[in-house]
Coordinates of C-alpha atoms in Angstrom, one line a residue:
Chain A
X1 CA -6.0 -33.7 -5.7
X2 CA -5.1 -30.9 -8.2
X3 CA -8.6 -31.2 -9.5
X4 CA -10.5 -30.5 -6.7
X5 CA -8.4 -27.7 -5.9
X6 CA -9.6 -25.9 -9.6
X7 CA -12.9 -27.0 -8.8
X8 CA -12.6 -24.6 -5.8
X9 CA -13.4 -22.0 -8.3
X10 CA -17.4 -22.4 -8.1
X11 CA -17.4 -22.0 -4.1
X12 CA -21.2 -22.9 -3.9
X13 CA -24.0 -24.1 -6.1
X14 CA -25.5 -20.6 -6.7
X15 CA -21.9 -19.6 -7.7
X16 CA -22.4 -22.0 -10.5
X17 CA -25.4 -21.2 -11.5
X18 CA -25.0 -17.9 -11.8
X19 CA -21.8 -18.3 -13.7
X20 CA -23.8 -20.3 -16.3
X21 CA -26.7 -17.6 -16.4
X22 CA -23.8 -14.7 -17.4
X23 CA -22.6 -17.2 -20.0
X24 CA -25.9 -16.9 -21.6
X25 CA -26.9 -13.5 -20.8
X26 CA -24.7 -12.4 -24.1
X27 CA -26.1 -14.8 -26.8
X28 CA -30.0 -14.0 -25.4
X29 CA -28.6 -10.0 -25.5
X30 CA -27.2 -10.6 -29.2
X31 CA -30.4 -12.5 -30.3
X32 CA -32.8 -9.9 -29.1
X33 CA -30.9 -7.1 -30.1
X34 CA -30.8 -8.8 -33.6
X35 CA -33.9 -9.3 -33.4
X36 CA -35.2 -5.2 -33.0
X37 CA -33.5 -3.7 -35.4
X38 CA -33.3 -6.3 -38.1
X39 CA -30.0 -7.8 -38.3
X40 CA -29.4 -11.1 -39.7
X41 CA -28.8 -12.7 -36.3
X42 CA -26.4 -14.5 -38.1
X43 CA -24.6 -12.2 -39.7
X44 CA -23.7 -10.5 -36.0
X45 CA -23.0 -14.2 -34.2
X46 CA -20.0 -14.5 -37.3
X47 CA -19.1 -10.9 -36.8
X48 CA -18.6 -11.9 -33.3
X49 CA -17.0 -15.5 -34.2
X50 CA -14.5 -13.7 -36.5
X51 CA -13.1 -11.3 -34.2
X52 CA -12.8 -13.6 -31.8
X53 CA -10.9 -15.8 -33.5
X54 CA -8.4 -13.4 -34.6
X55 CA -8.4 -12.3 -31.4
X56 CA -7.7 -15.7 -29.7
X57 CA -4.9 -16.5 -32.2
X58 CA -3.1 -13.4 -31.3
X59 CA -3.5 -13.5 -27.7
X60 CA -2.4 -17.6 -28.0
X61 CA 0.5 -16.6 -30.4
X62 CA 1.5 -13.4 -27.8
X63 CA 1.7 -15.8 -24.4
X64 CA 3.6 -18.4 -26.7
X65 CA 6.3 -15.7 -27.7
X66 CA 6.0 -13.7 -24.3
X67 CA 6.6 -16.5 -22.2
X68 CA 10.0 -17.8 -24.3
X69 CA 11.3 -14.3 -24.2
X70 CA 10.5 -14.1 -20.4
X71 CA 11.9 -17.2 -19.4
X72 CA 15.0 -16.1 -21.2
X73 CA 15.3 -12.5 -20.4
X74 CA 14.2 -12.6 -17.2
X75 CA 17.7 -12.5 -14.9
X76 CA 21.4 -12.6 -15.7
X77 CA 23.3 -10.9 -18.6
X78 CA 21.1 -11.0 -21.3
X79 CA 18.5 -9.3 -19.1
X80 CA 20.3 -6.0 -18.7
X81 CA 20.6 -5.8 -22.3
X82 CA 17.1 -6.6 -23.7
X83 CA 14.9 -5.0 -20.5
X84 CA 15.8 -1.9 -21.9
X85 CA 15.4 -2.5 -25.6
X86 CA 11.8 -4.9 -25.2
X87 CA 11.0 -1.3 -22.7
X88 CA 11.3 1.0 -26.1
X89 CA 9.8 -1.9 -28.4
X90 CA 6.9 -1.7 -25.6
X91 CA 6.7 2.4 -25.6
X92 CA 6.8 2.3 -29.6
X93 CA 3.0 3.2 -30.8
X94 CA 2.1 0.4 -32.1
X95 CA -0.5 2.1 -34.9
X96 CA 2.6 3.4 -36.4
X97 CA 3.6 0.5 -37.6
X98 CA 0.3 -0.1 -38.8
X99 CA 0.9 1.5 -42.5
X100 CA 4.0 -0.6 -42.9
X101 CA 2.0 -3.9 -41.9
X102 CA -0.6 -3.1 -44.7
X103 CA 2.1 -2.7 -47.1
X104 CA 4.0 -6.1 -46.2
X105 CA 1.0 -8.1 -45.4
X106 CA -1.8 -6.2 -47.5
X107 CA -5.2 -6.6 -46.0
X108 CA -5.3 -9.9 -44.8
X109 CA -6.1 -11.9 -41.6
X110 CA -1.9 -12.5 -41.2
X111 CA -1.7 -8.4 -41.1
X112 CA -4.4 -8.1 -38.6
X113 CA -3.3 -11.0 -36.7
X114 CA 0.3 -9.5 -36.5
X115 CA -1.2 -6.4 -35.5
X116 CA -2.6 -7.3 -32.4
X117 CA 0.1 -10.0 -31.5
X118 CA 2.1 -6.4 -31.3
X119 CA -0.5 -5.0 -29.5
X120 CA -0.9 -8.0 -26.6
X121 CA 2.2 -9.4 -26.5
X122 CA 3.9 -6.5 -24.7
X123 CA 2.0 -6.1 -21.0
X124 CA 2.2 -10.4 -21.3
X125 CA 5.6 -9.8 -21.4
X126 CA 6.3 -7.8 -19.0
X127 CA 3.7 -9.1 -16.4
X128 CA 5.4 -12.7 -16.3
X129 CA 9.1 -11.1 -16.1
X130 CA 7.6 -8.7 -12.9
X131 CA 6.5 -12.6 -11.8
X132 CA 9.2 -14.4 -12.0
X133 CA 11.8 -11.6 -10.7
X134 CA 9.5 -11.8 -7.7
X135 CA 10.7 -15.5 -7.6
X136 CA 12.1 -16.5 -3.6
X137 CA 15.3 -17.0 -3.9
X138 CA 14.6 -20.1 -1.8
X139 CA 12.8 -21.7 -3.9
X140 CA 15.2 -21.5 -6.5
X141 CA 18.0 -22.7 -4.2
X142 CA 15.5 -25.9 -3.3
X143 CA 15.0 -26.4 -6.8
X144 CA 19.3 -26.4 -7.3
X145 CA 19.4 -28.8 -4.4
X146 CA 16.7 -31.6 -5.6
X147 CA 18.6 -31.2 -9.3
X148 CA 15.1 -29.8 -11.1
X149 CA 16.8 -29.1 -14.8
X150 CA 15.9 -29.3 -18.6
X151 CA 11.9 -29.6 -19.1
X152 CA 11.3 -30.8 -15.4
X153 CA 12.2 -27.5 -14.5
X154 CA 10.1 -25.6 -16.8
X155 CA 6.9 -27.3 -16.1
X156 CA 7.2 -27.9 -12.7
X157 CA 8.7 -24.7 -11.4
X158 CA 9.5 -22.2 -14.2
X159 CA 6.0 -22.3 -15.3
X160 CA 3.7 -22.2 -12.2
X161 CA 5.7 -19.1 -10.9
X162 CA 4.8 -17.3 -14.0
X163 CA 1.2 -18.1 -13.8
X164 CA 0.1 -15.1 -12.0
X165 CA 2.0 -12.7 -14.3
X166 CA 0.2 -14.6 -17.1
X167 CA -2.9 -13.9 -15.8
X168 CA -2.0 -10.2 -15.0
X169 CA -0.9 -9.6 -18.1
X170 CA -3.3 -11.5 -20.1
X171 CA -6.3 -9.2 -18.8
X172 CA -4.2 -6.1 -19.4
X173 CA -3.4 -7.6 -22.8
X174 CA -6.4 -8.7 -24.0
X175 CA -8.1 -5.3 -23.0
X176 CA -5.6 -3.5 -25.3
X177 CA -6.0 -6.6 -27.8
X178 CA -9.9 -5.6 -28.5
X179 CA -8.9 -1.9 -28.5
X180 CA -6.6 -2.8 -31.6
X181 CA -8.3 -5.0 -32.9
X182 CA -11.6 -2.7 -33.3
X183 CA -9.3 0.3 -34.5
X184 CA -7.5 -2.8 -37.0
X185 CA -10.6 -4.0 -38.5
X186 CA -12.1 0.0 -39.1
X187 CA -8.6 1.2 -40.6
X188 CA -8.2 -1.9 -42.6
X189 CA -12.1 -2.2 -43.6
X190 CA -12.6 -5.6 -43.2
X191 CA -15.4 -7.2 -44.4
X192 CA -16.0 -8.9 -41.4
X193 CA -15.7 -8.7 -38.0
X194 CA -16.8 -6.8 -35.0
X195 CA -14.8 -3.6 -36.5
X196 CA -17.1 -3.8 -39.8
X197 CA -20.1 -4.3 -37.7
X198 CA -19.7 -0.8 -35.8
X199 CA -18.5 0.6 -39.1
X200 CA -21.6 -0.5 -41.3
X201 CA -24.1 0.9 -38.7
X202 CA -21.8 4.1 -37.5
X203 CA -25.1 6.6 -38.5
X204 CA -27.1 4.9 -36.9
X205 CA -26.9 5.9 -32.8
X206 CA -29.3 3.2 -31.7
X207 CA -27.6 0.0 -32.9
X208 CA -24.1 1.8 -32.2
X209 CA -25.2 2.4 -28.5
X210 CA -26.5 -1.7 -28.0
X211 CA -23.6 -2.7 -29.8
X212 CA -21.1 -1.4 -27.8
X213 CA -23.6 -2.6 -24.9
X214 CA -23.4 -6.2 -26.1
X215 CA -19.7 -5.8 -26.2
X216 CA -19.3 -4.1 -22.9
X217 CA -21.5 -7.7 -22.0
X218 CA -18.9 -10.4 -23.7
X219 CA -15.9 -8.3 -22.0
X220 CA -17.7 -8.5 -18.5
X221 CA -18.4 -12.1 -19.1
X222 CA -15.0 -13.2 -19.7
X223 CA -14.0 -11.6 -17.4
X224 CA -16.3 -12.5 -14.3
X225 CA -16.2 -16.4 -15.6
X226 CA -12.7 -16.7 -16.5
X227 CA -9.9 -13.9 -15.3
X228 CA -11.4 -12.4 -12.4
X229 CA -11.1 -16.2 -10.7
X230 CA -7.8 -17.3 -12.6
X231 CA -6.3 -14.6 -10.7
X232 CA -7.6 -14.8 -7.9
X233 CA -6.8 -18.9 -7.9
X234 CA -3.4 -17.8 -9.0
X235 CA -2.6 -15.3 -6.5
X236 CA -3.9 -17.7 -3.7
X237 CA -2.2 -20.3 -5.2
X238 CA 1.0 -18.4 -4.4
X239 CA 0.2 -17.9 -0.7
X240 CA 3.0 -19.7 1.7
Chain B
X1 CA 40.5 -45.4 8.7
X2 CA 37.5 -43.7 7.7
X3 CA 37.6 -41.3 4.9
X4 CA 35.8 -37.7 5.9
X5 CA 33.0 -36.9 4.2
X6 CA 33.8 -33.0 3.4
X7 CA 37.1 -31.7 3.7
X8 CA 37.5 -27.8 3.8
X9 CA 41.0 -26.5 3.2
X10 CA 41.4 -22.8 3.7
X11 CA 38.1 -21.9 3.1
X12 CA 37.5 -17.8 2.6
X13 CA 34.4 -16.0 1.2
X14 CA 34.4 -11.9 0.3
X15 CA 31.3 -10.6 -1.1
X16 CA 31.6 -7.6 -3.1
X17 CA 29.9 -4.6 -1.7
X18 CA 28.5 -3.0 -5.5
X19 CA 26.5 -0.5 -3.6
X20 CA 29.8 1.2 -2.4
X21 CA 31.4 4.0 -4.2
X22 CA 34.9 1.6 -4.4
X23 CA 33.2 -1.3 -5.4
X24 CA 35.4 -2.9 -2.1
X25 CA 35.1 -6.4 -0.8
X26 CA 33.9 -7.8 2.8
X27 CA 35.3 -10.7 3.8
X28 CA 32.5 -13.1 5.6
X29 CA 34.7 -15.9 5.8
X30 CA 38.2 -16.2 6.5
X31 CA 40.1 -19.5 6.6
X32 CA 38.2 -22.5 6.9
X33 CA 40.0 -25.7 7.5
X34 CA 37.9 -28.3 9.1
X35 CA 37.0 -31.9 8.4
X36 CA 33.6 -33.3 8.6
X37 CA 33.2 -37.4 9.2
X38 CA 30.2 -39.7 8.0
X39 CA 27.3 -40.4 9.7
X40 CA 28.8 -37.5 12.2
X41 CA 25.7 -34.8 13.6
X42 CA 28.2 -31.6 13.1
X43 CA 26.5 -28.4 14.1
X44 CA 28.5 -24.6 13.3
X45 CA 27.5 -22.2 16.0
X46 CA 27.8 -18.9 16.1
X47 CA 26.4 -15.2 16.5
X48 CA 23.8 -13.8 13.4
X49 CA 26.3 -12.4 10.7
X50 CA 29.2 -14.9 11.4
X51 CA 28.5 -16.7 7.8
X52 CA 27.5 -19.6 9.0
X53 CA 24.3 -19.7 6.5
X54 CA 26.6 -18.9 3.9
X55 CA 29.4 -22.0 4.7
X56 CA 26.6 -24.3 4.4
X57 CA 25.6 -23.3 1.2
X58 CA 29.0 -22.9 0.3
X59 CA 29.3 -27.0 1.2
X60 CA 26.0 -27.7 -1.1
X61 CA 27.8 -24.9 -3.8
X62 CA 24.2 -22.9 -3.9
X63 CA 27.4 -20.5 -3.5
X64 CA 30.2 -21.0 -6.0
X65 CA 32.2 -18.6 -5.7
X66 CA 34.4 -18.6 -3.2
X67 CA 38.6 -19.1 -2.3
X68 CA 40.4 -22.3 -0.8
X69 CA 39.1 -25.8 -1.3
X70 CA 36.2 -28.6 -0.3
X71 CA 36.6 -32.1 -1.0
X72 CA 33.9 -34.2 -0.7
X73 CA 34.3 -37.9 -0.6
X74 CA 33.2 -39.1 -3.4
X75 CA 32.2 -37.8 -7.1
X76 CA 28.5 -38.3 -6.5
X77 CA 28.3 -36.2 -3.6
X78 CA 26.1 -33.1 -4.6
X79 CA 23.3 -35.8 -6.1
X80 CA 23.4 -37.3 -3.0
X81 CA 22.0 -34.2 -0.5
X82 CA 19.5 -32.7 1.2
X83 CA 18.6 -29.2 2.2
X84 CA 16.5 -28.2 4.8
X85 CA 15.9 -24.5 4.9
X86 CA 15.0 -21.5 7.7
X87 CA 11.9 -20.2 5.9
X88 CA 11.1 -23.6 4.6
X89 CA 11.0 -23.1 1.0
X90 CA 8.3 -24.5 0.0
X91 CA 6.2 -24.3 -3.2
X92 CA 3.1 -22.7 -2.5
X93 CA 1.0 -24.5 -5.4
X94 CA 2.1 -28.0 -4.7
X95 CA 0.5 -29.7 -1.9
X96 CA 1.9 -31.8 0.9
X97 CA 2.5 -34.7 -1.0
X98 CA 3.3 -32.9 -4.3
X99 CA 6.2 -30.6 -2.4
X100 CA 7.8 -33.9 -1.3
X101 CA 7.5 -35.7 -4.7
X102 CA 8.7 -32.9 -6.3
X103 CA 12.2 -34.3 -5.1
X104 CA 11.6 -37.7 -6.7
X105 CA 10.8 -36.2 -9.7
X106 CA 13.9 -34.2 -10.4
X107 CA 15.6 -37.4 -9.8
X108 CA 13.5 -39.3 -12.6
X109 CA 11.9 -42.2 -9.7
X110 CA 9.6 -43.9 -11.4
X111 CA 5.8 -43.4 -10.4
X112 CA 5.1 -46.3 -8.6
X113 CA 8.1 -46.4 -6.1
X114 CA 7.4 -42.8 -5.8
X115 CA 4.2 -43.2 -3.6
X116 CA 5.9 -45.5 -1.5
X117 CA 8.5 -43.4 -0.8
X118 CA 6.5 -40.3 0.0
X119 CA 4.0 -42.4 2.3
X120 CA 7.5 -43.7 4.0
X121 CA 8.2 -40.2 4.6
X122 CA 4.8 -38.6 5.5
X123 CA 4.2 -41.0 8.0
X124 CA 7.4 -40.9 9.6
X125 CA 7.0 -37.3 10.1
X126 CA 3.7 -37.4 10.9
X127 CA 1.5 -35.8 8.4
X128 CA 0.5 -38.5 6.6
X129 CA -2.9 -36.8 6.9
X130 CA -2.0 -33.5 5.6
X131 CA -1.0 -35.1 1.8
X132 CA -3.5 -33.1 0.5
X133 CA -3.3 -30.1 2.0
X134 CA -1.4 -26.7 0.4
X135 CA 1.6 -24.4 2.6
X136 CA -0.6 -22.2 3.7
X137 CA -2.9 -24.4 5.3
X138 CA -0.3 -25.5 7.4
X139 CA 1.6 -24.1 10.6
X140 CA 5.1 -23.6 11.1
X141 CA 5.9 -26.8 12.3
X142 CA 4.0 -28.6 9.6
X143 CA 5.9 -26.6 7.3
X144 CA 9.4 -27.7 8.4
X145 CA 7.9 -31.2 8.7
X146 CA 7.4 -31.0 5.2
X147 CA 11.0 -29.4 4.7
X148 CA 12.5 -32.6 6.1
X149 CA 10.1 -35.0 4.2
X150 CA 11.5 -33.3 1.3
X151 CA 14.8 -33.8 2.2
X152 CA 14.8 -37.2 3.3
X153 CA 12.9 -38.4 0.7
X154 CA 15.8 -39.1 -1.8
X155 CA 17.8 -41.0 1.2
X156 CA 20.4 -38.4 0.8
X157 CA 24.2 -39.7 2.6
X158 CA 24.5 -35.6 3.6
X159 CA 21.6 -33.5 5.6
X160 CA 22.3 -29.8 5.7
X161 CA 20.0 -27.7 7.9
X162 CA 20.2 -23.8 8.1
X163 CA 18.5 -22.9 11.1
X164 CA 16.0 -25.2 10.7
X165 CA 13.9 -24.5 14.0
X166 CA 14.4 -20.6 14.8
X167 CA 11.0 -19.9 12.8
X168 CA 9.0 -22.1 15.2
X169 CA 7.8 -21.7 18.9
X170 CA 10.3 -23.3 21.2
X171 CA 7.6 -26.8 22.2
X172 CA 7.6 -27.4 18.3
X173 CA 11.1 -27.0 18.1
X174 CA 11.8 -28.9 20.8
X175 CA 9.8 -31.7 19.6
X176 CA 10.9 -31.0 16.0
X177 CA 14.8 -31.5 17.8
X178 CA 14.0 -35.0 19.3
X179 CA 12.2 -36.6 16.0
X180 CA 15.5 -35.1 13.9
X181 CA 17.9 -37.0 16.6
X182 CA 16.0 -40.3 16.2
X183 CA 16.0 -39.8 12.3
X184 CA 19.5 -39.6 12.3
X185 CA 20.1 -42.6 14.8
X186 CA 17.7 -44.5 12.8
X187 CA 19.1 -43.5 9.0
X188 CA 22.8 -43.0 10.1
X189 CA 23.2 -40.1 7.8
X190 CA 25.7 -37.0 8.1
X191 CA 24.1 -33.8 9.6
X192 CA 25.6 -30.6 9.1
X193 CA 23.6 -28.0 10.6
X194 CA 23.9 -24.3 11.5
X195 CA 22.3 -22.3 14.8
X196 CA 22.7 -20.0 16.7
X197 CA 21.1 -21.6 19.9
X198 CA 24.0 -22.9 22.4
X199 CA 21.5 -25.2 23.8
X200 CA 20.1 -26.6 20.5
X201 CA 24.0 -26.9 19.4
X202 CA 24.7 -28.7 23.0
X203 CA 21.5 -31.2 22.7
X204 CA 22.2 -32.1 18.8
X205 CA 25.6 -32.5 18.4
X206 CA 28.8 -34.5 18.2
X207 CA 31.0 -31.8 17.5
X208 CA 30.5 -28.0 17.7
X209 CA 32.5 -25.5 15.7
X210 CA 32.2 -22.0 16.9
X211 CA 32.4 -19.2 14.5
X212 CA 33.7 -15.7 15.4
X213 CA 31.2 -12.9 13.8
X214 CA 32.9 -10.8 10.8
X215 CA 34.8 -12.3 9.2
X216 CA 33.6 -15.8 10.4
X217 CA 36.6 -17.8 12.0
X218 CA 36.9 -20.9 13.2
X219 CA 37.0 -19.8 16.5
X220 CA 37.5 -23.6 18.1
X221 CA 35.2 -27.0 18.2
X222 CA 34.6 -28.6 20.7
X223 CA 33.5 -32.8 20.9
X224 CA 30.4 -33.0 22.2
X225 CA 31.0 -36.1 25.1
X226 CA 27.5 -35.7 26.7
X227 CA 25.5 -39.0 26.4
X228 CA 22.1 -38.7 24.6
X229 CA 19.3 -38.0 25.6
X230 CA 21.3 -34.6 26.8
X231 CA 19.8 -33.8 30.1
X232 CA 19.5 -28.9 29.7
X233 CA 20.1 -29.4 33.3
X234 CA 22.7 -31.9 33.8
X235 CA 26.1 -30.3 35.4
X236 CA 27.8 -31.3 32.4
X237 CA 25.5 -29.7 30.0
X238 CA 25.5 -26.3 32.2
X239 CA 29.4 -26.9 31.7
X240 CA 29.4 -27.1 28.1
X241 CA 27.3 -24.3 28.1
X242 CA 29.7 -21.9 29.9
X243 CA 32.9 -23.0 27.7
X244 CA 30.7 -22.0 24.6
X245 CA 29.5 -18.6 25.9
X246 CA 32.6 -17.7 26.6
X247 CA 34.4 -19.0 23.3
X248 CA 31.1 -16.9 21.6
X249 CA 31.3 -13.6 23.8
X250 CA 32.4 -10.7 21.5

């Protein structure tokens, strides 16, 4: 029953299908551009693997640590004291703190990684607590009456009222995520990596105008195949 | 002699006004005593603002805080109710079926009796047809079908319902009425359910405790003698009718 309902997603064949064709739109894009002006095609594809992957761990690290500190901060005592203090954590510039990572960390993927959990973890944060203040009071009354406690009560009512916050603040997130994590990898001067990529080719206007291209491409992508219909499943979801 | 099911013993409920400058308190209820009997259909009537709403979730202690006393008949009382509520309550990301489960699952039924129990339910109420489908696919009616599935589902002794009908057009409610009457006949369980509809109050049931509007009193109740099914335009119903308006007039 629940599967059918994701499935709802893809609302007609062409939907599909043209899903699938921006999925591949990038790696042709990447392959061709590769291609012109001489780049070891797999040289870019790792670039592209790497910051990915430090992205991804970030962003999965930032829900993980978001979503606890939500769930507990999110009403009652210990809201009124730590709403305030995660507000000025969230205002704090996070490239100030960037000198001080280096030092602890030195220039490694756990300083990078750090970096951008900082960066993300914030608007997650705050986009689930704006969901689950929004929380009927109803529904929290029903779930008192049936006796919904301990893990039950997580999965099967604390989490799904989150979801659209998630999502919210996932997009938000991950948009500042890739702004730090370009600025990260160019400060830090990885040798890998996106950041390194537009670093290494920064004289040359051509390759830095397709690159950002190509990335302007991936960001779409995700977006059109995976938020842009997570939220809108997720606000529907939460239609009475 | 038959134990009562609640017992309320001076029952009074202030809510704190924060927004005011002297942080003062309003009372909403004042002085509660009444006794409430098994397998009894007890309805509280009484104007919007009389705290009705908020006795009955005093009773199910969604609100704890509160002065006086309730004594309920037996330890296990609280795992053993149901809740039916105005606006429904349902989750809008479960379907049907998976609203009504829900219930089971909180109360750790094992998988297989769960079906049963649901389809039990479903069909009784008639949407065994609509398992699949989400809230907002339904209408009103469906909705507090649901509700009552829900509620039923655990075979709770004690059935509270807060207004459980004013969200729905009056045929549905009607027809809702006459299923909920034949449920309770059929399940013997205790019914405790607020309105502010004299004739809803009249046709459901066996006693009727009027509240006075701020602070809620217990203005008088009155046994409900009519015999079922309550005819609205019976002499003795147009009777009953009076005697409450003019208990309820202001």
């Amino acid at each position: 029953m629940r599967k059918k309902y994701l499935l709802k997603i893809y609302k007609t064949r062409w939907h599909l299908i043209f899903t699938f064709g921006i999925i591949i739109i990038p790696f042709i894009f990447f392959l061709t551009f590769s291609k012109i002006f001489g780049i070891p095609s797999g040289k870019l594809f790792s670039d592209i693997f790497v910051s990915f992957n430090r992205l991804l761990i970030a962003y999965l690290i930032a829900v993980f640590i978001g979503w606890i500190l939500a769930a507990l901060f999110y009403r009652g005592r210990g809201a009124t004291i730590a709403l305030p203090l995660f507000d000025v954590l969230q205002s704090f510039p996070t490239f100030a703190v960037l000198p001080l990572a280096i030092f602890w960390g030195g220039v490694s993927e756990k300083t990078i990684i750090f970096f951008l959990v900082l960066a993300i973890l914030w608007p997650i944060f705050f986009s689930i607590i704006s969901s689950l203040k929004l929380m009927k009071h109803e529904w929290e009354e029903a779930v008192e009456i049936m006796q919904l406690k301990g893990w039950k009560y997580i999965f099967n009512f604390l989490f799904p009222v989150s979801i659209p916050g998630l999502i919210t603040g996932s997009i938000i997130g991950l948009g500042e995520g890739w702004e730090a994590l370009m600025a990260t990898e160019i400060i830090i001067g990885t040798h890998v990596g996106l950041g390194s990529f537009f670093q290494s080719f920064s004289q040359n206007f051509s390759v830095t105008a397709f690159g950002v291209l190509g990335f302007l491409i991936i960001i779409f992508t995700i977006n059109k195949v995976l938020w842009l219909p997570l939220l809108e499943k997720s606000h529907k979801q939460m239609e009475d | 002699m038959t134990k009562p099911k609640i017992i309320l013993k001076q029952l009074t409920k202030r809510f704190s006004d924060e927004n005011h400058r002297l942080s003062r308190e309003m009372p909403a209820l004042e002085n509660i005593n009444l006794e409430i009997m098994p397998g009894e259909f007890f309805v509280f009537l009484g104007p919007s603002g009389c705290g009705k709403s908020t006795l009955l979730r005093i009773m199910s202690k969604l609100e704890k805080k509160y002065e006086g006393s309730i004594e309920f008949d037996s330890e296990e009382f609280l795992s053993r109710i149901g809740f039916v509520f105005q606006q429904f309550a349902l989750f809008p990301w479960l379907s049907v079926f998976q609203n009504v489960e829900l219930a089971l699952i909180a109360r750790s039924v094992p998988d297989h009796l769960r079906k049963e129990k649901i389809n039990t339910e479903l069909k009784l109420l008639g949407l065994e047809k609509s398992a699949h489908l989400y809230p907002h696919e339904l209408s009103g009616g469906m909705k507090q079908r649901v509700g009552i599935a829900r509620a039923l589902v655990t075979d709770p002794d004690v059935i509270f319902m807060d207004e459980p009908f004013s969200e729905l057009d009056s045929f549905t409610a009607s027809q809702l009425r006459k299923e909920i009457l034949s449920i309770w006949r059929a399940r013997q369980k205790t019914i405790i359910l607020v309105t502010h509809i004299i004739k809803e109050a009249i046709e459901l049931a066996d006693r009727i405790a009027v509240l006075t509007p701020s602070p809620g009193k217990l203005e008088k109740i009155f046994v409900n003698h009519l015999p079922r099914p309550r005819h609205e335009r019976s002499d003795e119903f147009y009777k009953l009718e009076d005697q409450l308006i003019e208990k309820l007039k202001p």
